[in-house]
mmCIF file of C-alpha atoms and ligand atoms in Angstrom:
data_model
loop_
_atom_site.group_PDB
_atom_site.id
_atom_site.type_symbol
_atom_site.label_atom_id
_atom_site.label_comp_id
_atom_site.label_asym_id
_atom_site.label_seq_id
_atom_site.Cartn_x
_atom_site.Cartn_y
_atom_site.Cartn_z
ATOM 1 C CA ALA A 1 -39.519 26.056 59.707
ATOM 2 C CA ALA A 2 -37.317 28.399 60.292
ATOM 3 C CA LEU A 3 -34.852 29.544 58.529
ATOM 4 C CA GLY A 4 -32.151 30.239 61.288
ATOM 5 C CA PRO A 5 -30.219 33.151 62.584
ATOM 6 C CA VAL A 6 -30.446 36.792 62.108
ATOM 7 C CA PRO A 7 -27.668 39.096 62.573
ATOM 8 C CA PHE A 8 -27.677 40.310 65.061
ATOM 9 C CA ARG A 9 -26.889 44.238 64.155
ATOM 10 C CA ASP A 10 -29.919 44.031 61.318
ATOM 11 C CA LEU A 11 -32.260 42.418 64.051
ATOM 12 C CA CYS A 12 -31.272 44.841 67.508
ATOM 13 C CA GLY A 13 -30.232 47.635 65.256
ATOM 14 C CA VAL A 14 -26.316 47.567 67.868
ATOM 15 C CA ARG A 15 -22.774 46.306 67.942
ATOM 16 C CA PRO A 16 -23.807 43.084 69.611
ATOM 17 C CA VAL A 17 -19.607 43.462 70.119
ATOM 18 C CA SER A 18 -17.102 45.313 69.771
ATOM 19 C CA ASP A 19 -14.039 43.981 71.971
ATOM 20 C CA VAL A 20 -12.805 47.676 72.502
ATOM 21 C CA THR A 21 -15.374 48.359 74.954
ATOM 22 C CA THR A 22 -13.623 46.252 76.986
ATOM 23 C CA ARG A 23 -11.118 48.787 78.181
ATOM 24 C CA SER A 24 -11.769 50.575 81.379
ATOM 25 C CA ALA A 25 -10.794 54.131 81.647
ATOM 26 C CA ASP A 26 -7.460 54.171 82.610
ATOM 27 C CA ASN A 27 -6.281 52.362 79.515
ATOM 28 C CA LYS A 28 -5.883 48.628 81.213
ATOM 29 C CA LEU A 29 -6.694 44.874 80.789
ATOM 30 C CA TRP A 30 -7.019 43.655 83.943
ATOM 31 C CA LEU A 31 -7.688 41.042 84.349
ATOM 32 C CA GLN A 32 -10.050 39.465 87.800
ATOM 33 C CA ARG A 33 -10.379 35.844 88.529
ATOM 34 C CA TYR A 34 -12.874 34.730 88.557
ATOM 35 C CA GLN A 35 -14.479 30.375 89.876
ATOM 36 C CA GLY A 36 -10.531 29.907 88.847
ATOM 37 C CA THR A 37 -10.468 31.489 85.751
ATOM 38 C CA TRP A 38 -8.411 34.570 84.377
ATOM 39 C CA VAL A 39 -11.319 37.109 82.530
ATOM 40 C CA LEU A 40 -11.540 41.113 81.492
ATOM 41 C CA GLU A 41 -13.133 42.863 84.411
ATOM 42 C CA SER A 42 -15.843 44.123 82.621
ATOM 43 C CA TRP A 43 -16.917 41.187 81.051
ATOM 44 C CA VAL A 44 -17.694 39.992 85.282
ATOM 45 C CA PRO A 45 -21.437 41.486 85.364
ATOM 46 C CA GLY A 46 -21.968 39.529 81.857
ATOM 47 C CA ILE A 47 -20.634 36.184 82.853
ATOM 48 C CA MET A 48 -22.497 36.594 86.578
ATOM 49 C CA ALA A 49 -26.092 37.534 84.343
ATOM 50 C CA ILE A 50 -25.481 34.354 81.717
ATOM 51 C CA GLN A 51 -25.374 31.664 84.950
ATOM 52 C CA ARG A 52 -27.453 33.775 86.448
ATOM 53 C CA SER A 53 -30.193 33.801 83.830
ATOM 54 C CA PHE A 54 -29.485 32.107 80.690
ATOM 55 C CA VAL A 55 -32.135 30.238 79.360
ATOM 56 C CA PRO A 56 -30.717 27.156 77.153
ATOM 57 C CA ARG A 57 -33.640 26.770 73.485
ATOM 58 C CA ARG A 58 -33.843 23.872 71.696
ATOM 59 C CA GLY A 59 -31.083 24.886 68.032
ATOM 60 C CA ASP A 60 -29.302 27.339 70.091
ATOM 61 C CA VAL A 61 -26.095 26.745 68.913
ATOM 62 C CA VAL A 62 -23.151 28.082 70.949
ATOM 63 C CA LEU A 63 -19.494 29.187 69.476
ATOM 64 C CA GLY A 64 -17.038 28.328 72.844
ATOM 65 C CA SER A 65 -13.473 29.174 71.772
ATOM 66 C CA PRO A 66 -10.384 30.810 74.364
ATOM 67 C CA PRO A 67 -9.724 34.844 72.580
ATOM 68 C CA LYS A 68 -7.590 34.554 68.937
ATOM 69 C CA CYS A 69 -7.979 31.159 68.431
ATOM 70 C CA GLY A 70 -10.576 31.854 65.121
ATOM 71 C CA THR A 71 -14.277 33.099 66.802
ATOM 72 C CA THR A 72 -14.108 35.182 64.469
ATOM 73 C CA TRP A 73 -13.822 32.710 62.237
ATOM 74 C CA LEU A 74 -15.732 30.590 63.584
ATOM 75 C CA LYS A 75 -18.615 32.697 64.263
ATOM 76 C CA ALA A 76 -18.732 33.257 59.788
ATOM 77 C CA LEU A 77 -18.184 29.794 59.149
ATOM 78 C CA ALA A 78 -21.303 28.244 62.009
ATOM 79 C CA PHE A 79 -23.364 31.653 60.287
ATOM 80 C CA ALA A 80 -23.303 31.014 56.616
ATOM 81 C CA ASN A 81 -24.313 27.360 57.681
ATOM 82 C CA MET A 82 -27.465 27.833 59.738
ATOM 83 C CA SER A 83 -28.145 30.303 57.378
ATOM 84 C CA ARG A 84 -28.068 29.264 54.630
ATOM 85 C CA ALA A 85 -31.707 28.491 53.645
ATOM 86 C CA ALA A 86 -31.804 32.198 53.607
ATOM 87 C CA TYR A 87 -29.065 33.819 52.821
ATOM 88 C CA PRO A 88 -27.563 31.355 50.591
ATOM 89 C CA PRO A 89 -23.215 31.843 50.593
ATOM 90 C CA ALA A 90 -22.831 33.233 46.713
ATOM 91 C CA HIS A 91 -25.829 35.480 46.769
ATOM 92 C CA PRO A 92 -23.912 38.972 46.002
ATOM 93 C CA GLU A 93 -26.132 40.153 49.204
ATOM 94 C CA HIS A 94 -24.909 38.412 51.216
ATOM 95 C CA PRO A 95 -24.947 39.851 55.507
ATOM 96 C CA LEU A 96 -21.511 39.031 55.590
ATOM 97 C CA LEU A 97 -20.145 40.869 52.908
ATOM 98 C CA ARG A 98 -21.495 43.915 54.623
ATOM 99 C CA LEU A 99 -20.593 43.511 58.572
ATOM 100 C CA ASN A 100 -18.213 41.995 60.371
ATOM 101 C CA PRO A 101 -18.503 38.256 61.406
ATOM 102 C CA HIS A 102 -19.264 39.499 65.277
ATOM 103 C CA ASP A 103 -21.713 42.423 63.991
ATOM 104 C CA CYS A 104 -23.905 38.293 63.413
ATOM 105 C CA VAL A 105 -24.144 36.451 65.562
ATOM 106 C CA PRO A 106 -23.934 37.904 69.705
ATOM 107 C CA PHE A 107 -21.168 37.923 72.162
ATOM 108 C CA MET A 108 -22.742 36.327 75.174
ATOM 109 C CA GLU A 109 -20.242 38.312 78.042
ATOM 110 C CA LEU A 110 -21.008 41.602 76.351
ATOM 111 C CA LEU A 111 -24.738 41.015 75.588
ATOM 112 C CA PHE A 112 -25.773 39.881 78.859
ATOM 113 C CA ALA A 113 -23.210 42.739 80.954
ATOM 114 C CA THR A 114 -25.624 45.564 80.179
ATOM 115 C CA GLY A 115 -28.059 44.189 81.909
ATOM 116 C CA THR A 116 -31.927 43.641 81.644
ATOM 117 C CA ARG A 117 -32.631 46.084 78.716
ATOM 118 C CA LYS A 118 -29.167 44.111 75.516
ATOM 119 C CA GLU A 119 -30.132 40.315 77.938
ATOM 120 C CA SER A 120 -34.176 40.496 77.124
ATOM 121 C CA LYS A 121 -32.609 40.855 73.585
ATOM 122 C CA MET A 122 -31.022 37.746 73.679
ATOM 123 C CA ASN A 123 -34.482 36.780 74.599
ATOM 124 C CA ALA A 124 -36.174 37.864 71.708
ATOM 125 C CA LEU A 125 -34.037 36.461 69.324
ATOM 126 C CA PRO A 126 -35.655 33.902 66.682
ATOM 127 C CA SER A 127 -34.671 30.308 67.455
ATOM 128 C CA PRO A 128 -32.241 29.487 65.562
ATOM 129 C CA ARG A 129 -30.371 31.390 68.593
ATOM 130 C CA LEU A 130 -26.010 31.446 67.393
ATOM 131 C CA MET A 131 -23.946 33.468 69.760
ATOM 132 C CA ASN A 132 -20.109 32.997 71.244
ATOM 133 C CA THR A 133 -19.062 32.583 74.294
ATOM 134 C CA HIS A 134 -15.065 33.107 76.017
ATOM 135 C CA MET A 135 -15.865 31.205 79.440
ATOM 136 C CA GLN A 136 -14.264 28.259 80.775
ATOM 137 C CA HIS A 137 -16.086 24.920 80.083
ATOM 138 C CA SER A 138 -16.482 24.882 84.454
ATOM 139 C CA ILE A 139 -18.367 28.099 84.615
ATOM 140 C CA LEU A 140 -20.914 28.223 82.097
ATOM 141 C CA PRO A 141 -24.244 27.314 83.787
ATOM 142 C CA ALA A 142 -26.128 23.857 84.140
ATOM 143 C CA SER A 143 -28.613 24.743 81.941
ATOM 144 C CA VAL A 144 -26.080 24.255 79.163
ATOM 145 C CA THR A 145 -23.211 22.465 79.842
ATOM 146 C CA THR A 146 -25.422 19.335 80.955
ATOM 147 C CA ASP A 147 -25.531 17.012 79.120
ATOM 148 C CA GLN A 148 -28.524 15.749 78.777
ATOM 149 C CA ASN A 149 -29.861 18.973 77.161
ATOM 150 C CA LEU A 150 -29.063 18.700 73.649
ATOM 151 C CA ASP A 151 -31.513 20.952 72.505
ATOM 152 C CA CYS A 152 -27.999 23.566 73.312
ATOM 153 C CA LYS A 153 -25.580 21.973 71.506
ATOM 154 C CA ILE A 154 -21.509 24.028 71.377
ATOM 155 C CA VAL A 155 -18.965 24.395 68.713
ATOM 156 C CA TYR A 156 -15.102 25.276 70.444
ATOM 157 C CA ILE A 157 -12.471 26.054 68.646
ATOM 158 C CA CYS A 158 -8.852 26.261 70.294
ATOM 159 C CA ARG A 159 -5.701 26.477 68.539
ATOM 160 C CA GLU A 160 -1.631 26.185 68.575
ATOM 161 C CA PRO A 161 -1.262 28.353 72.990
ATOM 162 C CA LYS A 162 1.842 29.873 71.255
ATOM 163 C CA ASP A 163 0.501 30.423 68.215
ATOM 164 C CA MET A 164 -3.145 32.230 70.380
ATOM 165 C CA LEU A 165 -0.047 33.986 73.093
ATOM 166 C CA VAL A 166 1.366 35.659 69.689
ATOM 167 C CA SER A 167 -2.336 36.674 68.422
ATOM 168 C CA LEU A 168 -3.741 38.307 72.116
ATOM 169 C CA TRP A 169 -0.099 40.526 72.530
ATOM 170 C CA HIS A 170 -1.319 41.757 68.236
ATOM 171 C CA TYR A 171 -4.271 42.161 69.255
ATOM 172 C CA THR A 172 -3.571 43.634 73.263
ATOM 173 C CA ARG A 173 -1.123 45.854 71.881
ATOM 174 C CA ARG A 174 -4.395 47.714 68.980
ATOM 175 C CA ALA A 175 -6.266 48.560 71.885
ATOM 176 C CA LEU A 176 -3.639 49.225 74.441
ATOM 177 C CA PRO A 177 -0.376 51.259 73.702
ATOM 178 C CA ASP A 178 0.781 50.511 77.167
ATOM 179 C CA VAL A 179 1.008 46.748 76.290
ATOM 180 C CA SER A 180 4.943 46.505 74.417
ATOM 181 C CA SER A 181 6.538 43.165 74.420
ATOM 182 C CA PHE A 182 5.686 40.364 74.299
ATOM 183 C CA LEU A 183 7.016 39.082 77.598
ATOM 184 C CA ASP A 184 4.363 40.892 78.755
ATOM 185 C CA VAL A 185 1.738 38.422 77.224
ATOM 186 C CA PHE A 186 4.381 35.737 77.949
ATOM 187 C CA GLU A 187 5.430 35.716 80.921
ATOM 188 C CA PRO A 188 2.267 36.004 82.917
ATOM 189 C CA ALA A 189 0.737 32.928 80.346
ATOM 190 C CA CYS A 190 2.884 30.838 81.801
ATOM 191 C CA GLU A 191 1.810 31.352 85.197
ATOM 192 C CA GLY A 192 -1.884 30.544 83.792
ATOM 193 C CA LYS A 193 -2.746 34.018 83.858
ATOM 194 C CA CYS A 194 -3.508 35.591 80.272
ATOM 195 C CA LEU A 195 -6.951 36.930 78.999
ATOM 196 C CA CYS A 196 -9.462 33.339 79.563
ATOM 197 C CA GLY A 197 -6.323 31.057 80.910
ATOM 198 C CA PRO A 198 -5.490 29.392 82.305
ATOM 199 C CA ILE A 199 -4.641 28.387 78.735
ATOM 200 C CA TRP A 200 -4.230 23.768 79.534
ATOM 201 C CA ASP A 201 -7.674 24.478 81.942
ATOM 202 C CA HIS A 202 -10.114 26.334 78.822
ATOM 203 C CA VAL A 203 -9.049 23.835 76.534
ATOM 204 C CA LEU A 204 -9.477 20.153 78.578
ATOM 205 C CA GLY A 205 -12.464 21.947 79.869
ATOM 206 C CA TYR A 206 -14.554 21.465 75.995
ATOM 207 C CA TRP A 207 -11.562 18.266 75.890
ATOM 208 C CA ASN A 208 -13.254 16.301 78.268
ATOM 209 C CA ALA A 209 -16.788 17.310 77.428
ATOM 210 C CA SER A 210 -16.775 16.998 73.922
ATOM 211 C CA LYS A 211 -15.025 12.853 74.812
ATOM 212 C CA ALA A 212 -17.506 12.469 78.189
ATOM 213 C CA SER A 213 -21.144 13.246 74.774
ATOM 214 C CA PRO A 214 -19.027 14.105 71.829
ATOM 215 C CA GLU A 215 -23.008 15.049 70.039
ATOM 216 C CA LYS A 216 -22.916 17.839 72.858
ATOM 217 C CA VAL A 217 -20.146 19.040 71.950
ATOM 218 C CA LEU A 218 -17.951 19.694 69.555
ATOM 219 C CA PHE A 219 -14.149 20.382 69.388
ATOM 220 C CA LEU A 220 -12.428 21.975 66.802
ATOM 221 C CA ARG A 221 -9.043 23.146 66.045
ATOM 222 C CA TYR A 222 -7.473 26.417 64.237
ATOM 223 C CA GLU A 223 -5.115 24.586 62.126
ATOM 224 C CA ASP A 224 -7.082 21.127 60.847
ATOM 225 C CA LEU A 225 -9.515 24.080 59.920
ATOM 226 C CA LEU A 226 -7.264 25.593 57.776
ATOM 227 C CA SER A 227 -6.047 22.983 56.641
ATOM 228 C CA ASP A 228 -9.089 20.839 55.863
ATOM 229 C CA PRO A 229 -11.688 23.331 56.060
ATOM 230 C CA VAL A 230 -14.185 21.929 52.976
ATOM 231 C CA GLU A 231 -14.341 18.438 55.899
ATOM 232 C CA ASN A 232 -14.221 20.880 59.188
ATOM 233 C CA VAL A 233 -17.499 22.528 57.635
ATOM 234 C CA ARG A 234 -18.711 20.264 56.155
ATOM 235 C CA LYS A 235 -18.191 18.348 59.992
ATOM 236 C CA LEU A 236 -19.653 21.389 61.412
ATOM 237 C CA ALA A 237 -23.398 21.169 59.001
ATOM 238 C CA ARG A 238 -23.171 17.563 60.510
ATOM 239 C CA PHE A 239 -23.399 18.982 64.008
ATOM 240 C CA VAL A 240 -25.197 21.427 63.925
ATOM 241 C CA GLY A 241 -28.372 19.461 62.725
ATOM 242 C CA GLN A 242 -28.596 20.725 59.010
ATOM 243 C CA PRO A 243 -25.757 18.324 57.013
ATOM 244 C CA PHE A 244 -25.373 18.350 53.578
ATOM 245 C CA SER A 245 -27.927 16.704 51.108
ATOM 246 C CA VAL A 246 -26.164 16.002 47.988
ATOM 247 C CA SER A 247 -27.524 18.458 44.987
ATOM 248 C CA GLU A 248 -26.224 21.245 48.061
ATOM 249 C CA GLU A 249 -22.581 19.192 48.089
ATOM 250 C CA GLU A 250 -23.239 18.659 43.273
ATOM 251 C CA ALA A 251 -24.691 22.507 43.595
ATOM 252 C CA GLY A 252 -21.119 23.500 45.668
ATOM 253 C CA VAL A 253 -22.769 24.974 48.450
ATOM 254 C CA LEU A 254 -19.934 24.197 51.062
ATOM 255 C CA MET A 255 -16.997 25.430 49.310
ATOM 256 C CA ASP A 256 -19.276 28.597 47.869
ATOM 257 C CA ILE A 257 -19.241 29.297 51.887
ATOM 258 C CA VAL A 258 -15.859 28.201 52.764
ATOM 259 C CA ARG A 259 -14.651 30.831 49.904
ATOM 260 C CA LEU A 260 -16.971 33.116 51.818
ATOM 261 C CA CYS A 261 -16.367 32.755 55.198
ATOM 262 C CA SER A 262 -11.650 32.477 53.921
ATOM 263 C CA PHE A 263 -9.454 34.791 54.940
ATOM 264 C CA ASP A 264 -8.419 36.671 52.339
ATOM 265 C CA LYS A 265 -12.580 37.457 51.282
ATOM 266 C CA LEU A 266 -13.658 37.912 54.540
ATOM 267 C CA LYS A 267 -9.865 40.241 55.206
ATOM 268 C CA ASN A 268 -10.603 42.516 51.938
ATOM 269 C CA LEU A 269 -13.427 43.654 53.009
ATOM 270 C CA GLU A 270 -14.698 46.940 53.217
ATOM 271 C CA VAL A 271 -16.811 45.845 56.152
ATOM 272 C CA ASN A 272 -12.939 44.627 57.672
ATOM 273 C CA SER A 273 -10.793 47.465 56.456
ATOM 274 C CA ALA A 274 -9.287 50.015 58.520
ATOM 275 C CA ASP A 275 -9.911 52.651 59.945
ATOM 276 C CA PRO A 276 -7.603 55.434 60.407
ATOM 277 C CA SER A 277 -11.100 57.947 62.264
ATOM 278 C CA SER A 278 -11.670 54.884 65.431
ATOM 279 C CA ASP A 279 -9.741 53.651 67.174
ATOM 280 C CA PHE A 280 -10.866 50.435 67.138
ATOM 281 C CA ALA A 281 -11.742 49.072 63.453
ATOM 282 C CA ASN A 282 -12.520 45.370 62.114
ATOM 283 C CA ASP A 283 -9.230 45.136 59.960
ATOM 284 C CA TRP A 284 -7.876 44.379 64.066
ATOM 285 C CA TYR A 285 -9.888 40.746 63.724
ATOM 286 C CA PHE A 286 -8.022 39.438 61.390
ATOM 287 C CA ARG A 287 -4.558 39.947 60.653
ATOM 288 C CA LYS A 288 -2.494 36.571 58.961
ATOM 289 C CA GLY A 289 -4.216 34.333 59.313
ATOM 290 C CA GLU A 290 -0.363 31.501 59.073
ATOM 291 C CA VAL A 291 0.560 28.636 61.126
ATOM 292 C CA GLY A 292 4.042 29.638 63.639
ATOM 293 C CA ASP A 293 3.695 33.401 63.746
ATOM 294 C CA TRP A 294 5.658 31.964 67.011
ATOM 295 C CA ALA A 295 9.103 31.411 65.465
ATOM 296 C CA ASN A 296 9.318 34.620 64.361
ATOM 297 C CA HIS A 297 8.346 35.789 68.690
ATOM 298 C CA MET A 298 9.719 33.244 70.589
ATOM 299 C CA THR A 299 12.794 32.089 70.992
ATOM 300 C CA PRO A 300 13.991 28.320 71.086
ATOM 301 C CA ASP A 301 13.686 28.332 74.866
ATOM 302 C CA MET A 302 10.451 30.222 75.329
ATOM 303 C CA ALA A 303 8.868 27.781 72.559
ATOM 304 C CA ARG A 304 10.052 24.571 74.481
ATOM 305 C CA ARG A 305 9.367 26.364 78.444
ATOM 306 C CA LEU A 306 5.577 26.839 77.111
ATOM 307 C CA ASP A 307 4.761 23.843 75.997
ATOM 308 C CA ALA A 308 7.001 21.431 78.184
ATOM 309 C CA ILE A 309 3.685 23.343 80.483
ATOM 310 C CA VAL A 310 1.049 22.967 78.089
ATOM 311 C CA GLU A 311 1.949 19.075 77.797
ATOM 312 C CA GLU A 312 2.900 18.303 81.452
ATOM 313 C CA LYS A 313 -0.835 19.686 82.228
ATOM 314 C CA LEU A 314 -2.743 18.950 79.415
ATOM 315 C CA SER A 315 -0.079 14.931 79.955
ATOM 316 C CA GLY A 316 -2.875 11.402 80.052
ATOM 317 C CA SER A 317 -6.228 13.934 78.549
ATOM 318 C CA GLY A 318 -4.979 11.768 75.047
ATOM 319 C CA LEU A 319 -5.054 15.669 73.665
ATOM 320 C CA SER A 320 -1.703 18.006 72.533
ATOM 321 C CA PHE A 321 -0.803 20.701 69.398
HETATM 322 P P1 A3P B 1 -3.587 35.810 63.432
HETATM 323 O O1 A3P B 1 -3.354 36.899 64.501
HETATM 324 O O2 A3P B 1 -2.588 34.891 63.830
HETATM 325 O O3 A3P B 1 -3.099 36.448 62.487
HETATM 326 P P2 A3P B 1 -10.537 35.049 66.942
HETATM 327 O O4 A3P B 1 -11.005 35.716 65.728
HETATM 328 O O5 A3P B 1 -10.656 34.534 68.315
HETATM 329 O O6 A3P B 1 -10.449 36.942 67.234
HETATM 330 O O7 A3P B 1 -8.634 35.036 65.878
HETATM 331 C C1 A3P B 1 -8.688 36.044 65.711
HETATM 332 C C2 A3P B 1 -7.293 35.502 64.801
HETATM 333 O O8 A3P B 1 -8.193 34.480 63.708
HETATM 334 C C3 A3P B 1 -6.240 35.897 64.378
HETATM 335 O O9 A3P B 1 -4.990 35.648 63.631
HETATM 336 C C4 A3P B 1 -7.229 36.172 62.561
HETATM 337 O O10 A3P B 1 -5.980 36.988 61.307
HETATM 338 C C5 A3P B 1 -7.520 35.071 62.974
HETATM 339 N N1 A3P B 1 -8.747 34.594 61.021
HETATM 340 C C6 A3P B 1 -10.001 36.179 61.671
HETATM 341 N N2 A3P B 1 -10.450 35.893 60.134
HETATM 342 C C7 A3P B 1 -9.897 34.243 59.427
HETATM 343 C C8 A3P B 1 -9.829 33.923 58.378
HETATM 344 N N3 A3P B 1 -11.577 34.163 57.927
HETATM 345 N N4 A3P B 1 -9.246 32.853 58.279
HETATM 346 C C9 A3P B 1 -9.009 32.225 58.619
HETATM 347 N N5 A3P B 1 -7.899 32.882 60.472
HETATM 348 C C10 A3P B 1 -8.622 34.393 60.617
#
């Protein structure tokens, strides 16, 4: 039987994702409208290639998220979970102790962007494959989304939109020095224009899919993961068809995974530390890891405005933040 996913970097010798490669030559973040969604211009070729040629396989798990909603954490948790037979989470040489989670789980848009050479790397990955995307549900290929195809499952994570925007602003500011004011991110986002936005469409697409087909799409929230990581990791394991056995629970395997992937543990690893010699470093993925940081950046009026927009967009869906 397959032992679970292998770190992409170990298999392919290259970094599967560096968000910084999405920086354009003139150092600007160019958003492009693509089939009703806002995406980075540099991701479009990859998205088109995914739509054209991604063939799901039995056992595939696609991690979906808007940026800055806990993608790195979900990658770590899903990887540690699915590969626990090969890499026990308490092992002193666990891959997540020497590799950033983005080195373990490839980012589809960039992987497919560079054409067949990398695409074939995706095809060469042994099953079960684990990968992530920021694409909205509406633009995923039908081969991935069709309810009948349970071979390929989707685990989605979202986050309270105000906190997501604050996190996005901090991240973008580090990548692009010309983004200075929070309003540069906030104002367009209220109109729906932000990376992978509109935010409400991103969340609603996966929410509706998870309601229609709960065995196909698992819908998680960053805040729930923070308040009860154990129960959510248990849910994740069950969903991907690898529930924890009684003996694993008794041996503390689940707790070991939660500890290994915790903010403090990952942030303080050498591989995830700041690198002053580079214009990008893994520490960018680990900032505060808290709920409610929006209050340090938004006035009550701004918060009310975004809350009202989101509430209106989500009304009738059964989803709220
Ligand atoms: P903050 O900027 O609010 O601190 P993404 O991985 O999608 O880019 O999301 C990044 C956000 O997740 C950042 O939020 C980051 O600090 C937080 N994060 C990263 N790893 C985490 C972990 N292991 N546990 C909790 N939060 C984490």
